[in-house]
CSV table of C-alpha atoms in Angstrom, one decimal:
chain,number,residue,atom,x,y,z
B,298,LYS,CA,0.0,0.0,0.0
B,299,ALA,CA,1.2,3.5,-0.7
B,300,ILE,CA,0.0,7.1,-0.9
B,301,ASN,CA,0.3,8.8,-4.3
B,302,HIS,CA,1.0,12.4,-3.4
B,303,GLU,CA,0.9,13.6,-7.1
B,304,ALA,CA,-1.2,12.0,-9.8
B,305,TRP,CA,0.1,13.3,-13.2
B,306,ASN,CA,-2.0,13.1,-16.3
B,307,VAL,CA,0.7,12.0,-18.8
B,308,PHE,CA,0.0,8.8,-20.7
B,309,THR,CA,-3.1,7.5,-19.0
B,310,SER,CA,-6.0,9.6,-17.7
B,311,ARG,CA,-5.6,10.1,-13.9
B,312,TYR,CA,-9.3,9.3,-13.6
B,313,ASP,CA,-8.8,5.9,-15.3
B,314,VAL,CA,-6.1,5.2,-12.7
B,315,PHE,CA,-8.3,6.1,-9.8
B,316,LYS,CA,-11.1,4.0,-11.3
B,317,LYS,CA,-8.8,1.0,-11.5
B,318,TYR,CA,-7.7,1.5,-7.9
B,319,ALA,CA,-11.4,1.8,-6.8
B,320,GLU,CA,-12.3,-1.5,-8.6
B,321,ASP,CA,-9.3,-3.2,-6.9
B,322,LYS,CA,-10.5,-1.8,-3.6
B,323,GLN,CA,-7.2,0.0,-3.1
B,324,LEU,CA,-8.5,3.5,-3.3
B,325,ILE,CA,-9.5,5.2,0.0
B,326,LEU,CA,-9.8,8.8,-1.1
B,327,TYR,CA,-8.8,11.1,-3.9
B,328,ALA,CA,-9.0,14.9,-4.0
B,329,PRO,CA,-7.4,18.0,-5.7
B,330,LEU,CA,-4.0,18.7,-4.4
B,331,GLY,CA,-4.4,22.4,-4.8
B,332,SER,CA,-1.4,22.7,-7.2
B,333,ILE,CA,-1.1,23.1,-10.9
B,334,GLY,CA,1.2,20.7,-12.6
B,335,LYS,CA,3.3,21.5,-15.6
B,336,GLU,CA,6.1,19.9,-17.6
B,337,ALA,CA,8.4,22.3,-19.4
B,338,LEU,CA,11.9,23.2,-20.6
B,339,TYR,CA,14.0,25.3,-18.2
B,340,VAL,CA,17.1,27.4,-18.4
B,341,PRO,CA,19.0,29.0,-15.4
B,342,LYS,CA,17.9,32.5,-14.4
B,343,TYR,CA,21.3,33.9,-15.0
B,344,LEU,CA,21.2,33.3,-18.7
B,345,PRO,CA,20.4,36.3,-21.0
B,346,LEU,CA,17.0,36.6,-22.5
B,347,SER,CA,18.5,35.9,-26.0
B,348,SER,CA,19.2,32.3,-24.8
B,349,ALA,CA,15.8,31.8,-23.1
B,350,HIS,CA,13.2,32.7,-25.9
B,351,TYR,CA,12.5,30.6,-28.9
B,352,VAL,CA,12.2,33.6,-31.3
B,353,LEU,CA,15.7,34.8,-30.4
B,354,LEU,CA,17.0,31.3,-30.6
B,355,GLN,CA,15.7,31.2,-34.2
B,356,GLN,CA,17.6,34.3,-35.1
B,357,THR,CA,21.1,32.8,-35.4
B,358,ALA,CA,22.2,35.4,-37.9
B,359,ASN,CA,22.6,38.0,-35.1
B,360,GLN,CA,26.2,39.0,-34.1
B,361,VAL,CA,25.6,37.5,-30.6
B,362,ASP,CA,25.2,33.7,-30.8
B,363,PRO,CA,22.2,32.8,-28.5
B,364,TYR,CA,23.5,29.2,-28.3
B,365,GLU,CA,26.9,30.1,-27.1
B,366,PRO,CA,26.1,29.5,-23.4
B,367,PHE,CA,25.0,25.9,-23.9
B,368,PRO,CA,27.2,22.8,-23.8
B,369,GLU,CA,28.7,21.8,-27.2
B,370,GLU,CA,28.0,18.4,-28.8
B,371,GLY,CA,30.1,15.8,-27.0
B,372,PHE,CA,30.2,17.6,-23.7
B,373,SER,CA,28.3,14.7,-22.0
B,374,ASN,CA,30.1,11.4,-22.0
B,375,LEU,CA,27.4,8.8,-21.7
B,376,THR,CA,29.8,5.9,-21.8
B,377,ARG,CA,31.5,7.2,-18.7
B,378,MET,CA,28.1,7.8,-17.1
B,379,PHE,CA,26.4,4.5,-17.9
B,380,GLY,CA,28.9,2.1,-19.4
B,381,ASN,CA,27.4,-0.3,-22.0
B,382,LYS,CA,25.2,1.3,-24.6
B,383,THR,CA,22.3,-1.0,-23.6
B,384,LYS,CA,22.2,0.9,-20.3
B,385,PHE,CA,21.9,4.4,-22.0
B,386,PRO,CA,18.5,6.0,-21.1
B,387,CYS,CA,17.8,6.1,-24.9
B,388,SER,CA,18.6,2.5,-25.9
B,389,GLU,CA,16.8,0.7,-28.7
B,390,ALA,CA,14.5,-0.9,-26.1
B,391,ALA,CA,13.7,2.6,-24.7
B,392,TYR,CA,12.7,4.2,-27.9
B,393,LYS,CA,10.7,1.2,-29.0
B,394,GLU,CA,8.8,1.4,-25.7
B,395,ALA,CA,8.2,5.1,-26.5
B,396,LEU,CA,6.5,3.9,-29.8
B,397,TRP,CA,9.0,5.6,-32.1
B,398,THR,CA,8.6,4.3,-35.6
B,399,ASN,CA,11.0,6.5,-37.6
B,400,SER,CA,13.2,8.1,-34.9
B,401,THR,CA,16.2,6.4,-33.3
B,402,CYS,CA,18.9,7.4,-30.9
B,403,LEU,CA,22.5,7.6,-32.0
B,404,ASP,CA,24.8,6.7,-29.2
B,405,GLY,CA,22.1,7.6,-26.7
B,406,LYS,CA,21.1,10.9,-28.3
B,407,TRP,CA,18.3,12.1,-30.6
B,408,TYR,CA,19.1,14.4,-33.5
B,409,PRO,CA,16.3,16.4,-35.1
B,410,PRO,CA,16.6,17.0,-38.9
B,411,GLN,CA,18.2,20.4,-38.5
B,412,CYS,CA,21.1,18.8,-36.6
B,413,GLU,CA,23.6,16.4,-38.0
B,414,LYS,CA,25.6,14.1,-35.7
B,415,GLY,CA,29.3,15.0,-35.4
B,416,THR,CA,29.1,18.4,-37.0
B,417,GLY,CA,29.0,20.4,-33.7
B,418,GLU,CA,26.3,22.7,-35.2
B,419,CYS,CA,23.8,22.0,-32.4
B,420,ARG,CA,24.1,22.2,-28.6
B,421,GLU,CA,23.0,19.8,-26.0
B,422,MET,CA,19.6,19.7,-24.4
B,423,TYR,CA,18.9,17.4,-21.5
B,424,LEU,CA,15.9,15.1,-21.1
B,425,VAL,CA,15.3,12.1,-18.9
B,426,MET,CA,14.3,9.3,-21.4
B,427,PRO,CA,12.2,8.9,-24.5
B,428,GLN,CA,9.2,7.4,-22.7
B,429,TRP,CA,8.7,10.5,-20.6
B,430,SER,CA,6.3,13.2,-21.9
B,431,GLY,CA,5.4,11.2,-25.0
B,432,GLY,CA,7.8,12.9,-27.4
B,433,TRP,CA,6.4,16.4,-26.7
B,434,PHE,CA,9.6,18.3,-26.2
B,435,GLU,CA,11.5,16.5,-29.0
B,436,GLY,CA,8.7,17.6,-31.2
B,437,VAL,CA,9.0,21.2,-30.0
B,438,VAL,CA,12.7,21.2,-30.8
B,439,ARG,CA,12.1,19.8,-34.3
B,440,ASN,CA,9.2,21.9,-35.3
B,441,LEU,CA,10.5,25.2,-34.0
B,442,GLY,CA,13.9,24.5,-35.7
B,443,LEU,CA,15.9,24.9,-32.5
B,444,LYS,CA,19.5,24.0,-32.8
B,445,PHE,CA,19.6,21.4,-30.0
B,446,HIS,CA,20.0,17.7,-30.0
B,447,ILE,CA,18.7,15.7,-27.1
B,448,VAL,CA,20.9,14.0,-24.6
B,449,TYR,CA,19.0,11.5,-22.4
B,450,LEU,CA,20.5,11.3,-18.9
B,451,GLY,CA,17.9,9.4,-16.7
B,452,SER,CA,16.4,11.2,-13.8
B,453,GLN,CA,19.4,11.1,-11.4
B,454,GLY,CA,21.8,11.7,-14.2
B,455,LEU,CA,19.9,14.8,-15.2
B,456,VAL,CA,19.9,16.1,-11.6
B,457,ASN,CA,23.6,15.5,-11.3
B,458,GLN,CA,24.4,17.2,-14.6
B,459,ILE,CA,22.3,20.3,-13.9
B,460,SER,CA,23.7,20.6,-10.3
B,461,SER,CA,27.2,20.6,-11.7
B,462,LEU,CA,26.6,23.1,-14.4
B,463,TYR,CA,24.6,25.4,-12.1
B,464,ALA,CA,27.4,25.4,-9.5
B,465,GLN,CA,29.7,26.6,-12.3
B,466,ARG,CA,27.2,29.1,-13.6
B,467,LYS,CA,27.2,27.5,-17.0
B,468,GLY,CA,24.4,27.5,-19.5
B,469,TYR,CA,22.0,24.6,-20.0
B,470,VAL,CA,18.4,23.8,-21.1
B,471,HIS,CA,16.6,20.8,-19.7
B,472,TYR,CA,13.2,19.1,-19.1
B,473,TRP,CA,11.6,19.1,-15.7
B,474,TRP,CA,8.3,19.9,-14.0
B,475,GLU,CA,6.7,22.1,-11.5
B,476,PRO,CA,6.0,22.4,-8.7
B,477,ASP,CA,9.2,20.8,-7.5
B,478,VAL,CA,11.9,21.7,-5.0
B,479,PHE,CA,14.5,21.3,-7.7
B,480,HIS,CA,13.7,24.9,-8.9
B,481,SER,CA,14.4,26.3,-5.4
B,482,ARG,CA,17.8,24.8,-5.5
B,483,HIS,CA,18.5,25.7,-9.1
B,484,LYS,CA,16.9,29.0,-9.8
B,485,SER,CA,15.4,28.7,-13.3
B,486,VAL,CA,12.8,30.1,-15.7
B,487,ARG,CA,10.9,28.3,-18.4
B,488,LEU,CA,12.3,28.5,-21.9
B,489,VAL,CA,9.7,30.7,-23.7
B,490,ILE,CA,7.9,28.8,-26.5
B,491,PRO,CA,4.5,29.3,-28.0
B,492,ASP,CA,1.5,29.0,-25.6
B,493,TYR,CA,-0.4,25.8,-25.4
B,494,SER,CA,-3.4,25.3,-27.7
B,495,LEU,CA,-5.8,22.4,-28.3
B,496,ALA,CA,-4.8,22.4,-32.0
B,497,CYS,CA,-1.2,22.0,-31.1
B,498,SER,CA,-2.0,19.3,-28.6
B,499,LYS,CA,-4.0,17.3,-31.2
B,500,SER,CA,-0.9,17.3,-33.5
B,501,LEU,CA,1.1,15.2,-31.0
B,502,LYS,CA,2.4,11.9,-32.2
B,503,PRO,CA,4.7,9.6,-30.1
B,504,ASP,CA,7.5,9.8,-32.7
B,505,PRO,CA,8.8,13.3,-32.8
B,506,LEU,CA,9.5,13.1,-36.6
B,507,ASP,CA,5.8,12.6,-37.1
B,508,SER,CA,4.6,15.1,-34.5
B,509,GLY,CA,3.4,18.6,-35.2
B,510,VAL,CA,3.7,19.9,-31.6
B,511,ASP,CA,5.4,23.3,-31.3
B,512,CYS,CA,3.9,24.7,-28.1
B,513,GLU,CA,4.0,24.5,-24.3
B,514,ASP,CA,2.6,21.4,-22.7
B,515,GLU,CA,-0.8,21.7,-21.0
B,516,ALA,CA,-1.0,22.6,-17.3
B,517,PHE,CA,-3.6,20.8,-15.1
B,518,ASN,CA,-4.7,20.3,-11.6
B,519,LEU,CA,-2.8,17.7,-9.6
B,520,TYR,CA,-4.7,15.1,-7.6
B,521,LYS,CA,-3.7,12.9,-4.7
């Protein structure tokens, strides 16, 4: 038996989960938590606005490179972190579980069409694993033409990476959620991308190469 302090509506409706618990006679009570849950992309507060807004990130012809603060390709050594490639958070088993039909990971990383592996033209963005968020943020990167490739670090690996970069006041962009104490320890702001819309949400596909998503994820009430 356990208490679920936060029921997130990600892949399965939270109401379906509660219904199953009730049918199994495991549900005692559920009620609104009083908080709004949201998944998003975050950058540290100390970065300039030019590195925290999608429109400015699209304007790469400017004299000031908005991607300059972010870690270059190859900064993260996944072999040192995880050892064998089968243990990478984006292994073949992981992206198949995420229902990717066209996308694959190359050495534990996902490259959108605007980024070619090994060229160094795109910077690192940190996500947990392909199964989380249903390919939403990979789709955002692809469809907004952002010059990032995705490095999957697992939940603890991502925390360790951000903690290290934050202590050095270096740039980074990563997936996380709110509310969470992580943001009080690493002062951050959301990367500005277009507002959520129903039309955008309906364009979501599990495989980011098929997805039309180019907006924020939906915010919703958390239950317990």
